[in-house]
Amino acid sequence: MEQDMIAVLALGVAIFSLMLVQFRGLRAEMVKMRDDHSADLAKMRDDHSADLAKMRDDHSADLAKMRDDLSTQIGNLRERMAHLEGLMEGLREAVTGARKAA
């Protein structure tokens, strides 16, 4: 009877030891997964920040180009309007024979 009790106790200790080893292994895997996840999140944040900075720079460059283009187009329109005003003055003078008073 005493041997049975020792055998049951030894079996209980063996099972407890196996469970302890398994729990330690699971804990180590969970810690590794958490660390991997944290590293992945940090990389994603860095990538996202870099992408946003590039988009911001591209957007700024596009806006600057649009401003330059718009300024050029407005300048061209002013020149064309001045040319048309000159033509209209000439036409008025040709039709009426009189010059506009300055």
mmCIF file of N, CA and C in Angstrom:
data_model
loop_
_atom_site.group_PDB
_atom_site.id
_atom_site.type_symbol
_atom_site.label_atom_id
_atom_site.label_comp_id
_atom_site.label_asym_id
_atom_site.label_seq_id
_atom_site.Cartn_x
_atom_site.Cartn_y
_atom_site.Cartn_z
ATOM 1 N N MET A 1 0.815 -1.180 0.000
ATOM 2 C CA MET A 1 0.000 0.000 0.000
ATOM 3 C C MET A 1 0.872 1.263 0.000
ATOM 4 N N GLU A 2 1.943 1.200 0.762
ATOM 5 C CA GLU A 2 2.854 2.325 0.833
ATOM 6 C C GLU A 2 3.516 2.575 -0.511
ATOM 7 N N GLN A 3 3.818 1.510 -1.228
ATOM 8 C CA GLN A 3 4.444 1.646 -2.547
ATOM 9 C C GLN A 3 3.459 2.277 -3.533
ATOM 10 N N ASP A 4 2.192 1.934 -3.408
ATOM 11 C CA ASP A 4 1.175 2.526 -4.286
ATOM 12 C C ASP A 4 1.067 4.029 -4.022
ATOM 13 N N MET A 5 1.134 4.358 -2.736
ATOM 14 C CA MET A 5 1.049 5.773 -2.374
ATOM 15 C C MET A 5 2.260 6.533 -2.919
ATOM 16 N N ILE A 6 3.429 5.955 -2.826
ATOM 17 C CA ILE A 6 4.648 6.574 -3.341
ATOM 18 C C ILE A 6 4.569 6.685 -4.863
ATOM 19 N N ALA A 7 4.035 5.646 -5.518
ATOM 20 C CA ALA A 7 3.905 5.654 -6.975
ATOM 21 C C ALA A 7 2.933 6.746 -7.415
ATOM 22 N N VAL A 8 1.797 6.889 -6.724
ATOM 23 C CA VAL A 8 0.809 7.922 -7.049
ATOM 24 C C VAL A 8 1.425 9.291 -6.810
ATOM 25 N N LEU A 9 2.131 9.451 -5.716
ATOM 26 C CA LEU A 9 2.781 10.712 -5.410
ATOM 27 C C LEU A 9 3.852 11.044 -6.451
ATOM 28 N N ALA A 10 4.638 10.041 -6.838
ATOM 29 C CA ALA A 10 5.683 10.234 -7.855
ATOM 30 C C ALA A 10 5.040 10.591 -9.188
ATOM 31 N N LEU A 11 3.938 9.929 -9.522
ATOM 32 C CA LEU A 11 3.225 10.244 -10.767
ATOM 33 C C LEU A 11 2.677 11.656 -10.722
ATOM 34 N N GLY A 12 2.136 12.077 -9.587
ATOM 35 C CA GLY A 12 1.631 13.443 -9.438
ATOM 36 C C GLY A 12 2.743 14.464 -9.608
ATOM 37 N N VAL A 13 3.908 14.201 -9.017
ATOM 38 C CA VAL A 13 5.048 15.105 -9.148
ATOM 39 C C VAL A 13 5.522 15.147 -10.596
ATOM 40 N N ALA A 14 5.543 14.000 -11.258
ATOM 41 C CA ALA A 14 5.976 13.939 -12.657
ATOM 42 C C ALA A 14 5.017 14.742 -13.548
ATOM 43 N N ILE A 15 3.724 14.557 -13.341
ATOM 44 C CA ILE A 15 2.728 15.288 -14.133
ATOM 45 C C ILE A 15 2.834 16.784 -13.851
ATOM 46 N N PHE A 16 2.998 17.146 -12.574
ATOM 47 C CA PHE A 16 3.152 18.554 -12.226
ATOM 48 C C PHE A 16 4.400 19.141 -12.885
ATOM 49 N N SER A 17 5.489 18.375 -12.894
ATOM 50 C CA SER A 17 6.728 18.837 -13.525
ATOM 51 C C SER A 17 6.529 19.041 -15.017
ATOM 52 N N LEU A 18 5.855 18.106 -15.673
ATOM 53 C CA LEU A 18 5.573 18.250 -17.111
ATOM 54 C C LEU A 18 4.699 19.470 -17.373
ATOM 55 N N MET A 19 3.708 19.668 -16.543
ATOM 56 C CA MET A 19 2.831 20.828 -16.720
ATOM 57 C C MET A 19 3.613 22.128 -16.522
ATOM 58 N N LEU A 20 4.492 22.126 -15.536
ATOM 59 C CA LEU A 20 5.302 23.306 -15.272
ATOM 60 C C LEU A 20 6.202 23.626 -16.462
ATOM 61 N N VAL A 21 6.807 22.593 -17.036
ATOM 62 C CA VAL A 21 7.669 22.785 -18.208
ATOM 63 C C VAL A 21 6.840 23.322 -19.379
ATOM 64 N N GLN A 22 5.640 22.756 -19.570
ATOM 65 C CA GLN A 22 4.787 23.207 -20.659
ATOM 66 C C GLN A 22 4.346 24.659 -20.446
ATOM 67 N N PHE A 23 3.980 25.008 -19.234
ATOM 68 C CA PHE A 23 3.571 26.391 -18.959
ATOM 69 C C PHE A 23 4.714 27.363 -19.181
ATOM 70 N N ARG A 24 5.918 26.962 -18.787
ATOM 71 C CA ARG A 24 7.082 27.822 -19.032
ATOM 72 C C ARG A 24 7.309 28.002 -20.529
ATOM 73 N N GLY A 25 7.167 26.905 -21.277
ATOM 74 C CA GLY A 25 7.318 26.991 -22.738
ATOM 75 C C GLY A 25 6.261 27.891 -23.358
ATOM 76 N N LEU A 26 5.013 27.729 -22.899
ATOM 77 C CA LEU A 26 3.934 28.576 -23.406
ATOM 78 C C LEU A 26 4.180 30.033 -23.062
ATOM 79 N N ARG A 27 4.639 30.272 -21.838
ATOM 80 C CA ARG A 27 4.923 31.647 -21.429
ATOM 81 C C ARG A 27 6.038 32.238 -22.293
ATOM 82 N N ALA A 28 7.067 31.466 -22.543
ATOM 83 C CA ALA A 28 8.169 31.949 -23.383
ATOM 84 C C ALA A 28 7.675 32.260 -24.795
ATOM 85 N N GLU A 29 6.806 31.407 -25.342
ATOM 86 C CA GLU A 29 6.249 31.655 -26.675
ATOM 87 C C GLU A 29 5.388 32.915 -26.675
ATOM 88 N N MET A 30 4.608 33.099 -25.628
ATOM 89 C CA MET A 30 3.762 34.289 -25.545
ATOM 90 C C MET A 30 4.604 35.557 -25.456
ATOM 91 N N VAL A 31 5.673 35.506 -24.676
ATOM 92 C CA VAL A 31 6.556 36.665 -24.563
ATOM 93 C C VAL A 31 7.193 36.959 -25.918
ATOM 94 N N LYS A 32 7.641 35.903 -26.606
ATOM 95 C CA LYS A 32 8.246 36.094 -27.931
ATOM 96 C C LYS A 32 7.232 36.679 -28.908
ATOM 97 N N MET A 33 6.012 36.164 -28.874
ATOM 98 C CA MET A 33 4.973 36.693 -29.769
ATOM 99 C C MET A 33 4.678 38.157 -29.460
ATOM 100 N N ARG A 34 4.641 38.514 -28.166
ATOM 101 C CA ARG A 34 4.400 39.903 -27.786
ATOM 102 C C ARG A 34 5.529 40.801 -28.282
ATOM 103 N N ASP A 35 6.754 40.330 -28.110
ATOM 104 C CA ASP A 35 7.900 41.114 -28.576
ATOM 105 C C ASP A 35 7.891 41.265 -30.097
ATOM 106 N N ASP A 36 7.570 40.160 -30.793
ATOM 107 C CA ASP A 36 7.489 40.229 -32.258
ATOM 108 C C ASP A 36 6.395 41.198 -32.686
ATOM 109 N N HIS A 37 5.274 41.119 -32.003
ATOM 110 C CA HIS A 37 4.149 42.008 -32.325
ATOM 111 C C HIS A 37 4.532 43.465 -32.080
ATOM 112 N N SER A 38 5.211 43.722 -30.966
ATOM 113 C CA SER A 38 5.651 45.089 -30.669
ATOM 114 C C SER A 38 6.625 45.583 -31.733
ATOM 115 N N ALA A 39 7.534 44.712 -32.154
ATOM 116 C CA ALA A 39 8.494 45.099 -33.192
ATOM 117 C C ALA A 39 7.777 45.375 -34.513
ATOM 118 N N ASP A 40 6.797 44.545 -34.846
ATOM 119 C CA ASP A 40 6.032 44.760 -36.079
ATOM 120 C C ASP A 40 5.271 46.087 -36.026
ATOM 121 N N LEU A 41 4.670 46.373 -34.880
ATOM 122 C CA LEU A 41 3.943 47.635 -34.735
ATOM 123 C C LEU A 41 4.877 48.832 -34.859
ATOM 124 N N ALA A 42 6.050 48.733 -34.244
ATOM 125 C CA ALA A 42 7.013 49.830 -34.337
ATOM 126 C C ALA A 42 7.446 50.036 -35.785
ATOM 127 N N LYS A 43 7.683 48.945 -36.507
ATOM 128 C CA LYS A 43 8.072 49.054 -37.926
ATOM 129 C C LYS A 43 6.939 49.675 -38.745
ATOM 130 N N MET A 44 5.711 49.247 -38.463
ATOM 131 C CA MET A 44 4.572 49.813 -39.187
ATOM 132 C C MET A 44 4.442 51.308 -38.916
ATOM 133 N N ARG A 45 4.653 51.720 -37.648
ATOM 134 C CA ARG A 45 4.587 53.146 -37.325
ATOM 135 C C ARG A 45 5.658 53.920 -38.075
ATOM 136 N N ASP A 46 6.874 53.372 -38.095
ATOM 137 C CA ASP A 46 7.968 54.044 -38.800
ATOM 138 C C ASP A 46 7.678 54.150 -40.297
ATOM 139 N N ASP A 47 7.196 53.040 -40.874
ATOM 140 C CA ASP A 47 6.857 53.053 -42.302
ATOM 141 C C ASP A 47 5.754 54.064 -42.582
ATOM 142 N N HIS A 48 4.749 54.080 -41.716
ATOM 143 C CA HIS A 48 3.628 55.002 -41.889
ATOM 144 C C HIS A 48 4.112 56.451 -41.797
ATOM 145 N N SER A 49 4.970 56.719 -40.828
ATOM 146 C CA SER A 49 5.505 58.077 -40.678
ATOM 147 C C SER A 49 6.309 58.484 -41.910
ATOM 148 N N ALA A 50 7.105 57.549 -42.416
ATOM 149 C CA ALA A 50 7.906 57.844 -43.607
ATOM 150 C C ALA A 50 6.994 58.090 -44.815
ATOM 151 N N ASP A 51 5.948 57.274 -44.945
ATOM 152 C CA ASP A 51 5.011 57.458 -46.056
ATOM 153 C C ASP A 51 4.301 58.803 -45.957
ATOM 154 N N LEU A 52 3.881 59.165 -44.755
ATOM 155 C CA LEU A 52 3.209 60.457 -44.570
ATOM 156 C C LEU A 52 4.143 61.619 -44.888
ATOM 157 N N ALA A 53 5.397 61.506 -44.463
ATOM 158 C CA ALA A 53 6.359 62.580 -44.749
ATOM 159 C C ALA A 53 6.578 62.707 -46.251
ATOM 160 N N LYS A 54 6.677 61.573 -46.951
ATOM 161 C CA LYS A 54 6.861 61.609 -48.410
ATOM 162 C C LYS A 54 5.629 62.212 -49.084
ATOM 163 N N MET A 55 4.453 61.816 -48.631
ATOM 164 C CA MET A 55 3.232 62.367 -49.216
ATOM 165 C C MET A 55 3.155 63.869 -48.972
ATOM 166 N N ARG A 56 3.542 64.305 -47.771
ATOM 167 C CA ARG A 56 3.524 65.730 -47.451
ATOM 168 C C ARG A 56 4.483 66.491 -48.362
ATOM 169 N N ASP A 57 5.693 65.939 -48.561
ATOM 170 C CA ASP A 57 6.670 66.587 -49.428
ATOM 171 C C ASP A 57 6.177 66.637 -50.880
ATOM 172 N N ASP A 58 5.609 65.508 -51.336
ATOM 173 C CA ASP A 58 5.074 65.471 -52.707
ATOM 174 C C ASP A 58 3.954 66.488 -52.866
ATOM 175 N N HIS A 59 3.091 66.558 -51.875
ATOM 176 C CA HIS A 59 1.964 67.497 -51.923
ATOM 177 C C HIS A 59 2.472 68.937 -51.958
ATOM 178 N N SER A 60 3.464 69.226 -51.142
ATOM 179 C CA SER A 60 4.026 70.581 -51.123
ATOM 180 C C SER A 60 4.646 70.927 -52.470
ATOM 181 N N ALA A 61 5.359 69.960 -53.054
ATOM 182 C CA ALA A 61 5.971 70.196 -54.365
ATOM 183 C C ALA A 61 4.893 70.414 -55.429
ATOM 184 N N ASP A 62 3.835 69.617 -55.370
ATOM 185 C CA ASP A 62 2.745 69.778 -56.337
ATOM 186 C C ASP A 62 2.076 71.140 -56.185
ATOM 187 N N LEU A 63 1.854 71.560 -54.948
ATOM 188 C CA LEU A 63 1.232 72.870 -54.724
ATOM 189 C C LEU A 63 2.121 74.003 -55.230
ATOM 190 N N ALA A 64 3.425 73.890 -54.989
ATOM 191 C CA ALA A 64 4.349 74.920 -55.461
ATOM 192 C C ALA A 64 4.324 74.986 -56.985
ATOM 193 N N LYS A 65 4.314 73.818 -57.644
ATOM 194 C CA LYS A 65 4.262 73.800 -59.107
ATOM 195 C C LYS A 65 2.953 74.403 -59.605
ATOM 196 N N MET A 66 1.840 74.080 -58.939
ATOM 197 C CA MET A 66 0.552 74.634 -59.348
ATOM 198 C C MET A 66 0.543 76.155 -59.189
ATOM 199 N N ARG A 67 1.132 76.651 -58.096
ATOM 200 C CA ARG A 67 1.200 78.107 -57.900
ATOM 201 C C ARG A 67 2.011 78.765 -59.007
ATOM 202 N N ASP A 68 3.147 78.156 -59.343
ATOM 203 C CA ASP A 68 3.993 78.707 -60.410
ATOM 204 C C ASP A 68 3.251 78.695 -61.745
ATOM 205 N N ASP A 69 2.577 77.579 -62.034
ATOM 206 C CA ASP A 69 1.820 77.484 -63.277
ATOM 207 C C ASP A 69 0.708 78.524 -63.323
ATOM 208 N N LEU A 70 0.003 78.674 -62.213
ATOM 209 C CA LEU A 70 -1.085 79.645 -62.158
ATOM 210 C C LEU A 70 -0.557 81.063 -62.341
ATOM 211 N N SER A 71 0.554 81.359 -61.698
ATOM 212 C CA SER A 71 1.152 82.683 -61.832
ATOM 213 C C SER A 71 1.558 82.950 -63.284
ATOM 214 N N THR A 72 2.127 81.939 -63.933
ATOM 215 C CA THR A 72 2.511 82.076 -65.333
ATOM 216 C C THR A 72 1.287 82.295 -66.213
ATOM 217 N N GLN A 73 0.233 81.520 -65.962
ATOM 218 C CA GLN A 73 -0.981 81.663 -66.761
ATOM 219 C C GLN A 73 -1.622 83.034 -66.564
ATOM 220 N N ILE A 74 -1.633 83.533 -65.331
ATOM 221 C CA ILE A 74 -2.198 84.863 -65.078
ATOM 222 C C ILE A 74 -1.374 85.926 -65.799
ATOM 223 N N GLY A 75 -0.053 85.782 -65.769
ATOM 224 C CA GLY A 75 0.812 86.718 -66.487
ATOM 225 C C GLY A 75 0.529 86.697 -67.982
ATOM 226 N N ASN A 76 0.348 85.501 -68.538
ATOM 227 C CA ASN A 76 0.025 85.380 -69.969
ATOM 228 C C ASN A 76 -1.317 86.034 -70.284
ATOM 229 N N LEU A 77 -2.294 85.828 -69.414
ATOM 230 C CA LEU A 77 -3.603 86.452 -69.634
ATOM 231 C C LEU A 77 -3.514 87.977 -69.593
ATOM 232 N N ARG A 78 -2.702 88.502 -68.673
ATOM 233 C CA ARG A 78 -2.534 89.953 -68.607
ATOM 234 C C ARG A 78 -1.946 90.499 -69.906
ATOM 235 N N GLU A 79 -0.947 89.796 -70.421
ATOM 236 C CA GLU A 79 -0.329 90.233 -71.674
ATOM 237 C C GLU A 79 -1.330 90.200 -72.823
ATOM 238 N N ARG A 80 -2.127 89.125 -72.869
ATOM 239 C CA ARG A 80 -3.114 89.006 -73.940
ATOM 240 C C ARG A 80 -4.190 90.083 -73.817
ATOM 241 N N MET A 81 -4.601 90.373 -72.560
ATOM 242 C CA MET A 81 -5.607 91.428 -72.368
ATOM 243 C C MET A 81 -5.043 92.788 -72.786
ATOM 244 N N ALA A 82 -3.793 93.050 -72.444
ATOM 245 C CA ALA A 82 -3.184 94.325 -72.840
ATOM 246 C C ALA A 82 -3.107 94.415 -74.359
ATOM 247 N N HIS A 83 -2.780 93.308 -75.008
ATOM 248 C CA HIS A 83 -2.729 93.300 -76.473
ATOM 249 C C HIS A 83 -4.121 93.585 -77.052
ATOM 250 N N LEU A 84 -5.148 92.921 -76.469
ATOM 251 C CA LEU A 84 -6.519 93.151 -76.948
ATOM 252 C C LEU A 84 -6.950 94.590 -76.708
ATOM 253 N N GLU A 85 -6.580 95.166 -75.569
ATOM 254 C CA GLU A 85 -6.919 96.562 -75.306
ATOM 255 C C GLU A 85 -6.276 97.466 -76.347
ATOM 256 N N GLY A 86 -5.029 97.137 -76.706
ATOM 257 C CA GLY A 86 -4.361 97.922 -77.749
ATOM 258 C C GLY A 86 -5.073 97.800 -79.080
ATOM 259 N N LEU A 87 -5.495 96.604 -79.420
ATOM 260 C CA LEU A 87 -6.236 96.413 -80.674
ATOM 261 C C LEU A 87 -7.555 97.170 -80.645
ATOM 262 N N MET A 88 -8.247 97.123 -79.497
ATOM 263 C CA MET A 88 -9.519 97.835 -79.386
ATOM 264 C C MET A 88 -9.311 99.346 -79.529
ATOM 265 N N GLU A 89 -8.238 99.860 -78.951
ATOM 266 C CA GLU A 89 -7.925 101.293 -79.084
ATOM 267 C C GLU A 89 -7.709 101.639 -80.554
ATOM 268 N N GLY A 90 -6.935 100.787 -81.216
ATOM 269 C CA GLY A 90 -6.666 101.036 -82.638
ATOM 270 C C GLY A 90 -7.934 100.975 -83.463
ATOM 271 N N LEU A 91 -8.787 100.021 -83.164
ATOM 272 C CA LEU A 91 -10.052 99.897 -83.895
ATOM 273 C C LEU A 91 -10.935 101.116 -83.645
ATOM 274 N N ARG A 92 -11.012 101.564 -82.393
ATOM 275 C CA ARG A 92 -11.821 102.739 -82.075
ATOM 276 C C ARG A 92 -11.290 103.961 -82.803
ATOM 277 N N GLU A 93 -9.985 104.124 -82.827
ATOM 278 C CA GLU A 93 -9.399 105.264 -83.522
ATOM 279 C C GLU A 93 -9.661 105.187 -85.022
ATOM 280 N N ALA A 94 -9.598 103.954 -85.551
ATOM 281 C CA ALA A 94 -9.826 103.805 -86.989
ATOM 282 C C ALA A 94 -11.272 104.124 -87.342
ATOM 283 N N VAL A 95 -12.211 103.721 -86.450
ATOM 284 C CA VAL A 95 -13.624 103.945 -86.747
ATOM 285 C C VAL A 95 -14.001 105.409 -86.528
ATOM 286 N N THR A 96 -13.563 105.997 -85.453
ATOM 287 C CA THR A 96 -13.996 107.355 -85.124
ATOM 288 C C THR A 96 -13.036 108.412 -85.623
ATOM 289 N N GLY A 97 -11.825 108.045 -85.856
ATOM 290 C CA GLY A 97 -10.829 109.007 -86.290
ATOM 291 C C GLY A 97 -10.361 109.891 -85.177
ATOM 292 N N ALA A 98 -10.719 109.575 -83.933
ATOM 293 C CA ALA A 98 -10.315 110.394 -82.806
ATOM 294 C C ALA A 98 -9.539 109.547 -81.822
ATOM 295 N N ARG A 99 -8.618 110.195 -81.173
ATOM 296 C CA ARG A 99 -7.829 109.518 -80.140
ATOM 297 C C ARG A 99 -8.501 109.701 -78.795
ATOM 298 N N LYS A 100 -8.324 108.713 -77.963
ATOM 299 C CA LYS A 100 -8.883 108.761 -76.611
ATOM 300 C C LYS A 100 -8.076 109.781 -75.802
ATOM 301 N N ALA A 101 -8.795 110.581 -75.001
ATOM 302 C CA ALA A 101 -8.110 111.565 -74.156
ATOM 303 C C ALA A 101 -7.449 110.845 -73.000
ATOM 304 N N ALA A 102 -6.207 111.154 -72.759
ATOM 305 C CA ALA A 102 -5.467 110.470 -71.693
ATOM 306 C C ALA A 102 -5.719 111.034 -70.399
#
